[in-house]
PDB file of C-alpha atoms in Angstrom:
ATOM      1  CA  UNK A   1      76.479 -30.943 109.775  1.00  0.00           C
ATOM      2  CA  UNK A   2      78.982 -31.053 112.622  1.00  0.00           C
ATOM      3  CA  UNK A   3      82.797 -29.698 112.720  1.00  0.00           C
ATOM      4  CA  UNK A   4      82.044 -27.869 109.540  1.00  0.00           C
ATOM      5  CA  UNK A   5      85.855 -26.837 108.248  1.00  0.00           C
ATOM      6  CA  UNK A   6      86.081 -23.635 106.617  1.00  0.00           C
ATOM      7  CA  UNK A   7      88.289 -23.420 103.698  1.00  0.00           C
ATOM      8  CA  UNK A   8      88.389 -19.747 102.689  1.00  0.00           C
ATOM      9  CA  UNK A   9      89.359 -20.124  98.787  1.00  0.00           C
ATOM     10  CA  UNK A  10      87.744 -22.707  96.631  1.00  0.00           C
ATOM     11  CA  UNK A  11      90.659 -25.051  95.161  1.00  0.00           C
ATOM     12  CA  UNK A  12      90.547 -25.570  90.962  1.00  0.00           C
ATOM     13  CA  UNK A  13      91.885 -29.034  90.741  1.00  0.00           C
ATOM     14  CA  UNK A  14      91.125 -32.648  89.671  1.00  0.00           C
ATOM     15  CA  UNK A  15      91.170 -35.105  91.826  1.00  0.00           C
ATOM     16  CA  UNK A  16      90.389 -39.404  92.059  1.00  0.00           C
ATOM     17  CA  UNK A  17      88.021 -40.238  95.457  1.00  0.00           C
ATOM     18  CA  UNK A  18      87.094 -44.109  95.664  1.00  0.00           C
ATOM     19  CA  UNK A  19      84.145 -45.470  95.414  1.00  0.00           C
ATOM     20  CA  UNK A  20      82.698 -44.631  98.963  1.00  0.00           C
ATOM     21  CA  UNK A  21      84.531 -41.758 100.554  1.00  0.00           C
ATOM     22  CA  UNK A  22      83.609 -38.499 100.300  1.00  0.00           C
ATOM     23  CA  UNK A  23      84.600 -35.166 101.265  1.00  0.00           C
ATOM     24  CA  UNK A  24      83.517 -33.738 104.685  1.00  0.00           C
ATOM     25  CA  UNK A  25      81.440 -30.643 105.325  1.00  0.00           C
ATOM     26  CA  UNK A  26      83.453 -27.545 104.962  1.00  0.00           C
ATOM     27  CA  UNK A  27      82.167 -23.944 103.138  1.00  0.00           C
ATOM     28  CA  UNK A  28      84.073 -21.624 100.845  1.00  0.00           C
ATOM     29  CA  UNK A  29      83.663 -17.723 100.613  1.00  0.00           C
ATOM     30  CA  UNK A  30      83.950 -18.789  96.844  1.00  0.00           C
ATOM     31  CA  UNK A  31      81.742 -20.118  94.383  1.00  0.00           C
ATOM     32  CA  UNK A  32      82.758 -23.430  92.993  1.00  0.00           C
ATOM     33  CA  UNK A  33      81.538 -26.071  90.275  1.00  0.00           C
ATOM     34  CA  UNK A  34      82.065 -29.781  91.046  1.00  0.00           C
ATOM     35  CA  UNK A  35      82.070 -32.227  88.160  1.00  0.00           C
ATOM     36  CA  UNK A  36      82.405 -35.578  87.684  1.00  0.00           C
ATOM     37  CA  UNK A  37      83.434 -37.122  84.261  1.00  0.00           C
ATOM     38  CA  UNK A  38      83.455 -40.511  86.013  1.00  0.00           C
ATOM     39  CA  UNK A  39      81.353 -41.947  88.700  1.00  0.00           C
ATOM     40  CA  UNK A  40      78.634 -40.027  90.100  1.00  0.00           C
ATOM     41  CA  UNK A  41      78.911 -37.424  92.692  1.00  0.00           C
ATOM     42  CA  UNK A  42      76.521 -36.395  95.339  1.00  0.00           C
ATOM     43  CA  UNK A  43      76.591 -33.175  97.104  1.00  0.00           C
ATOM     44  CA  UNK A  44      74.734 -32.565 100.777  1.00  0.00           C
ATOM     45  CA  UNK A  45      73.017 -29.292 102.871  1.00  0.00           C
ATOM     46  CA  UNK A  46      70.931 -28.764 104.655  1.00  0.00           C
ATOM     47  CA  UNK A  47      68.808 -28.146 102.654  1.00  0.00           C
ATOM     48  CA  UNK A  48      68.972 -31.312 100.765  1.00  0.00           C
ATOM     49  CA  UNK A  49      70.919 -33.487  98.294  1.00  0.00           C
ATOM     50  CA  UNK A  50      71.958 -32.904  94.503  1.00  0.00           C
ATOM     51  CA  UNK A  51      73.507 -36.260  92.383  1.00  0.00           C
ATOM     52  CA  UNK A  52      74.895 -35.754  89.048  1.00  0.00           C
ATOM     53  CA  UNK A  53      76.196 -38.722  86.707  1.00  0.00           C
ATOM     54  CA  UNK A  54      78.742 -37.147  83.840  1.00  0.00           C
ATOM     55  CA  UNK A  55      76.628 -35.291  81.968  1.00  0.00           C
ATOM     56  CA  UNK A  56      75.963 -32.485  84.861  1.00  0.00           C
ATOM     57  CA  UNK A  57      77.496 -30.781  87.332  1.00  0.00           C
ATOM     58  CA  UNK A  58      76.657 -28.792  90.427  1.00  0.00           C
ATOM     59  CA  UNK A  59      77.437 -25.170  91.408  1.00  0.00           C
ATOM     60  CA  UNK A  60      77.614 -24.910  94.771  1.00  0.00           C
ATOM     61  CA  UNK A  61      77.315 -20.917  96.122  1.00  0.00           C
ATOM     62  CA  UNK A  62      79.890 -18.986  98.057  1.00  0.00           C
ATOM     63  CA  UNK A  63      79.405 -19.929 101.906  1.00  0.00           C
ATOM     64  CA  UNK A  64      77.085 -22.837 101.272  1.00  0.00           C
ATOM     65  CA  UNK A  65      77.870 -25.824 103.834  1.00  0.00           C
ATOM     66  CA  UNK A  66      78.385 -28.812 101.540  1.00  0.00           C
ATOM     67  CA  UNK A  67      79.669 -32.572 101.645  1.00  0.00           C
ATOM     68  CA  UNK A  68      80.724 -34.201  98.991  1.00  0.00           C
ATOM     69  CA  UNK A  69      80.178 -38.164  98.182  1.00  0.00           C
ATOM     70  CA  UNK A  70      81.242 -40.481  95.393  1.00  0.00           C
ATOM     71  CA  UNK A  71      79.610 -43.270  93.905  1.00  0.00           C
ATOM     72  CA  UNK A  72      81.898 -45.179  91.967  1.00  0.00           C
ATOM     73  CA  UNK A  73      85.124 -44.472  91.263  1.00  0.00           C
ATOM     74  CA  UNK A  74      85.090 -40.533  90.866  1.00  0.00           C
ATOM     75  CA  UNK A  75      86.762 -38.414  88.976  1.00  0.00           C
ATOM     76  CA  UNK A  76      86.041 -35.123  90.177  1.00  0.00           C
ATOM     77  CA  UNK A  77      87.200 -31.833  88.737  1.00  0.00           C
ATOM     78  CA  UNK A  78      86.521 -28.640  90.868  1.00  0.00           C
ATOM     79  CA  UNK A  79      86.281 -25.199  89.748  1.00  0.00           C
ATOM     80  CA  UNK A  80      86.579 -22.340  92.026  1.00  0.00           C
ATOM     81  CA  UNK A  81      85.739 -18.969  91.131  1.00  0.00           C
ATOM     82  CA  UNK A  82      85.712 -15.668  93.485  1.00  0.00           C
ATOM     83  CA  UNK A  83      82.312 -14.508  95.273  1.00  0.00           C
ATOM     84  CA  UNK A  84      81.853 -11.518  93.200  1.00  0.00           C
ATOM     85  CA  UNK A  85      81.948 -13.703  90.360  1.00  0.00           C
ATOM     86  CA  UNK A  86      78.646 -15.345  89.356  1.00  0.00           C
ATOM     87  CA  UNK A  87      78.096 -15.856  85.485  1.00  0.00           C
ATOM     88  CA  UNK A  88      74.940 -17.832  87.073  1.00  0.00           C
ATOM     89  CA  UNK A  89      73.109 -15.252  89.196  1.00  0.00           C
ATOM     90  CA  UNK A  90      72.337 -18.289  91.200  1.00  0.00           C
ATOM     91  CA  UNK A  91      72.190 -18.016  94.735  1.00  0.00           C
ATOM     92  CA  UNK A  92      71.558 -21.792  95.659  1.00  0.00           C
ATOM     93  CA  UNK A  93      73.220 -24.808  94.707  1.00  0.00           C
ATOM     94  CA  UNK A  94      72.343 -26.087  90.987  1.00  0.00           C
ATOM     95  CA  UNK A  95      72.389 -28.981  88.735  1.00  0.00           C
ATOM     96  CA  UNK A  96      73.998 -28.447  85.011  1.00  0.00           C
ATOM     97  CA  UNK A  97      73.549 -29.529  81.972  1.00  0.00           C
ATOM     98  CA  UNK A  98      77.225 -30.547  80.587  1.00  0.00           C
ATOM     99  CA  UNK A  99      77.735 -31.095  76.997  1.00  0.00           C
ATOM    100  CA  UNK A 100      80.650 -32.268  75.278  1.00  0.00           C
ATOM    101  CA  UNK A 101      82.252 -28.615  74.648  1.00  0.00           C
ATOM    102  CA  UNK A 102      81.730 -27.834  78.383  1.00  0.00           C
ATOM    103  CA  UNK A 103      83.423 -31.177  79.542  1.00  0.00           C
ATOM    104  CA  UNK A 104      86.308 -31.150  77.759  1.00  0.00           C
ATOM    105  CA  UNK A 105      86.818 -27.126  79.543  1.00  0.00           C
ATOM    106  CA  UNK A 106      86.445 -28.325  82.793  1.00  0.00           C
ATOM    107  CA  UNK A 107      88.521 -31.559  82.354  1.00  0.00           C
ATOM    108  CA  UNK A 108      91.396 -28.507  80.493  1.00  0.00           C
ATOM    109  CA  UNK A 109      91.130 -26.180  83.020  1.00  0.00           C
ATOM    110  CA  UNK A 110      91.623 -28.340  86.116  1.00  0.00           C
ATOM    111  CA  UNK A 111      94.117 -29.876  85.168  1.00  0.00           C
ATOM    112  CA  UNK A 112      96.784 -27.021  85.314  1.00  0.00           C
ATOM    113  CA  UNK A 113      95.858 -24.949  88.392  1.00  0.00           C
ATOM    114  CA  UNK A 114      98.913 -23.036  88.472  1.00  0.00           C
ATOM    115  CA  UNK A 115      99.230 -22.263  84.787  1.00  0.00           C
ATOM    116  CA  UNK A 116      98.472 -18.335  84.875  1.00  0.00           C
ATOM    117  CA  UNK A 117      99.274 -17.685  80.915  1.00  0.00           C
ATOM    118  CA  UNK A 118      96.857 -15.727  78.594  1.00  0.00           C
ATOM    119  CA  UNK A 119      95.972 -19.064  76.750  1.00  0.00           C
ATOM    120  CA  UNK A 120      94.859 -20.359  80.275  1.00  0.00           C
ATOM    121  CA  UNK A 121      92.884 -16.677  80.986  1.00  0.00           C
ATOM    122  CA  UNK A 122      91.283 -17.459  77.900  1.00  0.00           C
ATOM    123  CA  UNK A 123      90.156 -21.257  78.081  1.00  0.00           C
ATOM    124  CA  UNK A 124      88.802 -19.878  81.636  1.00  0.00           C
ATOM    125  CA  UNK A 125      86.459 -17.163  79.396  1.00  0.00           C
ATOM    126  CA  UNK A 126      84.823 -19.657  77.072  1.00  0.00           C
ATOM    127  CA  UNK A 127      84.223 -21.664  79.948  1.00  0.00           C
ATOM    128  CA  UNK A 128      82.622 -19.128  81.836  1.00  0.00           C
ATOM    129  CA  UNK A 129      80.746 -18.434  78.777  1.00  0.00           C
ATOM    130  CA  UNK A 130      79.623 -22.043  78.127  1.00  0.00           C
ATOM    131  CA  UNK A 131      78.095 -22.504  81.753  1.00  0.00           C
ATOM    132  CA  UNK A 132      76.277 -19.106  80.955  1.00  0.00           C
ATOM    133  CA  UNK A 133      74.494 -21.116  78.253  1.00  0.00           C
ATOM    134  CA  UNK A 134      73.882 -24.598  80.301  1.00  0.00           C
ATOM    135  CA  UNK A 135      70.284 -25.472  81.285  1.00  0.00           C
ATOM    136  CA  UNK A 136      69.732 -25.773  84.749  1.00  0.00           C
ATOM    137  CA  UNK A 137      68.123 -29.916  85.971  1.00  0.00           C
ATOM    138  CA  UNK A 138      65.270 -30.212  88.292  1.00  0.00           C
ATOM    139  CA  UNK A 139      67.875 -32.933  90.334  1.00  0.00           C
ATOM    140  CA  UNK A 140      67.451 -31.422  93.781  1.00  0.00           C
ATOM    141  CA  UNK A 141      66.264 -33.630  96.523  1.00  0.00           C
ATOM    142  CA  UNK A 142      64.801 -31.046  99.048  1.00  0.00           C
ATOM    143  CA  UNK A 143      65.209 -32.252 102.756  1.00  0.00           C
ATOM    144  CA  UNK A 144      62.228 -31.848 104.869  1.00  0.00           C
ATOM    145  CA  UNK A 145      62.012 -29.406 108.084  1.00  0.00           C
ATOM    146  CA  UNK A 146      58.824 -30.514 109.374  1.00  0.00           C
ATOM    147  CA  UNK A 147      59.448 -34.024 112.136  1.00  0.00           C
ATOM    148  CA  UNK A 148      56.014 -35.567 110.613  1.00  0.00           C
ATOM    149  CA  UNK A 149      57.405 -34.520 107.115  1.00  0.00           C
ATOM    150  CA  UNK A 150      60.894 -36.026 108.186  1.00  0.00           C
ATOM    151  CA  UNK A 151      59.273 -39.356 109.596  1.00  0.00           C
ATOM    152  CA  UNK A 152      57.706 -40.217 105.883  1.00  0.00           C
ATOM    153  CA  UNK A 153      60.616 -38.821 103.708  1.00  0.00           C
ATOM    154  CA  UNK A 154      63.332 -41.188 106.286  1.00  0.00           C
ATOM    155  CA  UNK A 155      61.652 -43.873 106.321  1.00  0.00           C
ATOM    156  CA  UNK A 156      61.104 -43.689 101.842  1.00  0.00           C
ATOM    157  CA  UNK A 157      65.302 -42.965 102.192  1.00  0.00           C
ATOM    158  CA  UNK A 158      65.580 -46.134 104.449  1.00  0.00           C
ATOM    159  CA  UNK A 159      63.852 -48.540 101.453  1.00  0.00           C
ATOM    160  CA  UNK A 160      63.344 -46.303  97.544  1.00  0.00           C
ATOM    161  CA  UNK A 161      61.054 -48.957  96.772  1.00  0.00           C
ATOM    162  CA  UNK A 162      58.186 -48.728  99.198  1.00  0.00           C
ATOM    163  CA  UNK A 163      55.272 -48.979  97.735  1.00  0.00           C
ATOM    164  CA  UNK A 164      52.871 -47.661 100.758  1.00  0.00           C
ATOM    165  CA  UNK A 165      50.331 -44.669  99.405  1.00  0.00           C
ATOM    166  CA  UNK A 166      50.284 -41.463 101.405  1.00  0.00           C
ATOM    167  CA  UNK A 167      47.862 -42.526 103.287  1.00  0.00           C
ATOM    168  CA  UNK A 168      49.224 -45.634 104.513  1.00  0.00           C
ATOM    169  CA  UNK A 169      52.491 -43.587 104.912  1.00  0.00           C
ATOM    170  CA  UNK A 170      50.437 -41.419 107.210  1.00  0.00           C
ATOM    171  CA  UNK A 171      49.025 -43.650 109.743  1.00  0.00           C
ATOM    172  CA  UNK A 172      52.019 -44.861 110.525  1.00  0.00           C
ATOM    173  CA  UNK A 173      53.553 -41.366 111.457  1.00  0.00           C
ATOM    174  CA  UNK A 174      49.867 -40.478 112.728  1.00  0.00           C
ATOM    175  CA  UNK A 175      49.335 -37.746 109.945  1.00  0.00           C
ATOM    176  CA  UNK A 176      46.372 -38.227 107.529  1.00  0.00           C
ATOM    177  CA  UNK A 177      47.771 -38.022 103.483  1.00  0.00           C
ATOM    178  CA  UNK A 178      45.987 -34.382 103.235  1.00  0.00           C
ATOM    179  CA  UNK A 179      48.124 -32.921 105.569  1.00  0.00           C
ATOM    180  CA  UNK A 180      50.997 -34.557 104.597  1.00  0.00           C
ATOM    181  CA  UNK A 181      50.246 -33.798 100.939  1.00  0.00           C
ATOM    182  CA  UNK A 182      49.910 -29.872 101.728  1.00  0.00           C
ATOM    183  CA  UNK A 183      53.347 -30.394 103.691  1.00  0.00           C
ATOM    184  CA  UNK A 184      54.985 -31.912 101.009  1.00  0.00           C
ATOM    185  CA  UNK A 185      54.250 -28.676  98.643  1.00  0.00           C
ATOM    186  CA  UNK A 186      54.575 -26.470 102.072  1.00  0.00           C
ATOM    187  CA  UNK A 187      57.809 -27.762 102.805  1.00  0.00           C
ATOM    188  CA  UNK A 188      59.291 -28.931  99.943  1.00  0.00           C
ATOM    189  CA  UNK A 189      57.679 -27.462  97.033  1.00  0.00           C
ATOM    190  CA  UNK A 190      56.772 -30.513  95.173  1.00  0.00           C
ATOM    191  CA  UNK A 191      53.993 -33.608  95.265  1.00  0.00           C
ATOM    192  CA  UNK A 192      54.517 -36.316  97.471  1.00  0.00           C
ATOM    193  CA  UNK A 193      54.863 -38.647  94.052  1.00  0.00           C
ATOM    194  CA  UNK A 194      57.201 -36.073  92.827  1.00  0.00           C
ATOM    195  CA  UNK A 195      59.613 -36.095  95.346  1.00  0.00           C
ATOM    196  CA  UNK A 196      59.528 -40.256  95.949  1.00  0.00           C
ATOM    197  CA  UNK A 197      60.934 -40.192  91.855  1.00  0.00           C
ATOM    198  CA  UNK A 198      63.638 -37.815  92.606  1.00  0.00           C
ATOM    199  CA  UNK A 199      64.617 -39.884  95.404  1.00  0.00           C
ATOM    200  CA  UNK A 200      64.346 -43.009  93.102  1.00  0.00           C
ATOM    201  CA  UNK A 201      66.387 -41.854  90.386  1.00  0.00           C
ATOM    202  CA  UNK A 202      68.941 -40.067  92.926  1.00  0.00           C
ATOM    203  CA  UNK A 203      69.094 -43.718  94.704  1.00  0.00           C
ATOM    204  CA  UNK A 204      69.350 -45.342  90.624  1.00  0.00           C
ATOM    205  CA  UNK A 205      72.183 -43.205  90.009  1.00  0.00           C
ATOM    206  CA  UNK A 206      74.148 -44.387  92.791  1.00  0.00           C
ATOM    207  CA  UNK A 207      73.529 -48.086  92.473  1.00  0.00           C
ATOM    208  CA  UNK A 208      74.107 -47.698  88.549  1.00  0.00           C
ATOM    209  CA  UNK A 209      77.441 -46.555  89.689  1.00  0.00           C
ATOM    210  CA  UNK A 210      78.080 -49.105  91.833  1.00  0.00           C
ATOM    211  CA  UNK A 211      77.722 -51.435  88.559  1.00  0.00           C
ATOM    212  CA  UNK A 212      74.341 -53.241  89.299  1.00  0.00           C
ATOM    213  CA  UNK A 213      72.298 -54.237  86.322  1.00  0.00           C
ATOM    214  CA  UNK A 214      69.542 -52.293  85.179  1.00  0.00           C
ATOM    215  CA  UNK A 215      66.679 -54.325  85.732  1.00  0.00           C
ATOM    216  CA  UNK A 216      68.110 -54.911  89.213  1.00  0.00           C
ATOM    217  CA  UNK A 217      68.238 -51.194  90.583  1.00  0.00           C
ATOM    218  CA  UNK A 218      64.722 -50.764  88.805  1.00  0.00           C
ATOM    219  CA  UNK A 219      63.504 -53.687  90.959  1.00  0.00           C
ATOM    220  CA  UNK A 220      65.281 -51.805  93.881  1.00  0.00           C
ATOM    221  CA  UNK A 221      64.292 -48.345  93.178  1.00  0.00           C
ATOM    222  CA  UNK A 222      60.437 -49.638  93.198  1.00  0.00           C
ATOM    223  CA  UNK A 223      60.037 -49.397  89.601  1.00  0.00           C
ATOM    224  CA  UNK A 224      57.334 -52.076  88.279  1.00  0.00           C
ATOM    225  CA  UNK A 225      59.483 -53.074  85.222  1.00  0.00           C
ATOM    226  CA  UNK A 226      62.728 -52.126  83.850  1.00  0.00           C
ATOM    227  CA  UNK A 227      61.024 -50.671  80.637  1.00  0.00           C
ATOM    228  CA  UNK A 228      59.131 -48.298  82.994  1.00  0.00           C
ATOM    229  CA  UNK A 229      62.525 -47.393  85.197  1.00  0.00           C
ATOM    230  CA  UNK A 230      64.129 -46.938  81.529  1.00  0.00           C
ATOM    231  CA  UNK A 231      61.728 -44.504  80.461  1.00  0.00           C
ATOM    232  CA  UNK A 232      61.809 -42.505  83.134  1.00  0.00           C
ATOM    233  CA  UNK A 233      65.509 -42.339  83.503  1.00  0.00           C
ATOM    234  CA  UNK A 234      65.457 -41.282  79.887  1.00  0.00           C
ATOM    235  CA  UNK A 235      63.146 -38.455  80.045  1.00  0.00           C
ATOM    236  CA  UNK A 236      65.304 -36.818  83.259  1.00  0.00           C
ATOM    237  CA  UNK A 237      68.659 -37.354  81.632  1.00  0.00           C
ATOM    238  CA  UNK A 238      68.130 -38.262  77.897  1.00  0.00           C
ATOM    239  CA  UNK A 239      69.768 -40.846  77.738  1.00  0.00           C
ATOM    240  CA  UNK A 240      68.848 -44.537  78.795  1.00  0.00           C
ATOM    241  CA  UNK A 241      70.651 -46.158  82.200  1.00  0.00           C
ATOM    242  CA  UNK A 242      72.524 -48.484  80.316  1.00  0.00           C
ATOM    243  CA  UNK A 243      74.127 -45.392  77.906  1.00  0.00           C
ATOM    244  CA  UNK A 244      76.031 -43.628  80.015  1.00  0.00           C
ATOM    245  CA  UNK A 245      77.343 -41.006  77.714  1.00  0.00           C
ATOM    246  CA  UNK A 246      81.357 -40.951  77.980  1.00  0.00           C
ATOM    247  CA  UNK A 247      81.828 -38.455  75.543  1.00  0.00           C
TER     248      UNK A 247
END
């Protein structure tokens, strides 16, 4: 990530970012928690990519380089809190769950930034205390370090819905699909069909956003059928692509 701004404190605001535009890569001595309750926002390292629709959000650790992009019109609420401040123990950017209670705090919270009172101090505790209590989602997209690695996984970003195995995957680069396979859990800690879903469903969030039907971003996510896209949507974010839960 080039001409990577450094932005010592981590704002707390809400803010609107079209459909589109992002923000660039920049870093923060603080922690911070980026949520969407509209649109879907993606967040990008080096080490990979995290996308989260409305019903999770992403802490992002102090000094982590990090982009952020919006998918649909995005309403994006921001939460900083100081480095020696981590209700998470979590050293790595995280998807998290965010239920109704734990919405409507972040949505409170950013929306007066400069309010200091004690009834502020103490919206600010029981949020804390909510994202104590929020499961963490296996949405991380892990980017590959390995060039034979990075051949396969860029050319599976280029089209979601390739259907070549491993093995045709692997004469093309000039790999054979064992030692891809033991790169994929080498490198990336997961199976080679593993990581194609996450990329599928990270690449269904965004065109869901975007407002394409469902049986069309199943068709272009490489899904056999919409019933089969539908069910595994459902079991990663329980709730089916055509729900989207507005709270």
């Amino acid at each position: 990530m080039p001409n990577i701004r450094h932005d010592p404190v981590a704002p707390t605001r809400a803010q609107r970012l079209a459909s589109g535009t992002g923000i660039d890569a920049h870093r923060h001595d603080d922690h911070q928690i980026a949520y969407a309750a509209s649109g879907v926002l993606a967040i990008t390292t080096d080490a990979g990519s995290w996308v989260a629709p409305g019903t999770r959000a992403i802490w992002v650790p102090a000094g982590t380089v990090h982009a952020h992009q919006a998918h649909g019109e995005l309403d994006l609420h921001l939460v900083g809190l100081p480095a020696t401040e981590n209700p998470l123990g979590l050293d790595r950017p995280t998807v998290l769950a965010v239920g109704p209670l734990l919405r409507e705090l972040i949505v409170a919270y950013t929306r007066t930034p400069e309010d200091d009172s004690p009834e502020r101090a103490r919206l600010r505790a029981v949020l804390l205390d909510q994202l104590r209590a929020s499961p963490q989602q296996p949405l991380h997209l892990p980017a590959p370090a390995t060039p034979l690695l990075r051949a396969v996984c860029d050319r599976l970003r280029a089209d979601p819905a390739d259907q070549h195995t491993l093995a045709e995957l692997g004469r093309a680069v000039g790999a054979s699909d064992r030692t891809l396979s033991r790169l994929f859990r080498a490198d990336l800690g997961m199976t080679f069909p593993q990581w194609r879903t996450q990329l599928r469903l990270h690449h269904a969030l965004v065109l869901l956003a975007e407002g394409l039907p469902v049986t069309a971003v199943a068709h272009r996510c490489g899904w056999s059928s919409a019933s089969a896209f539908i069910d595994v949507f459902r079991r990663t974010f329980g709730h089916t692509p055509g729900r989207h839960p507005t709270y």
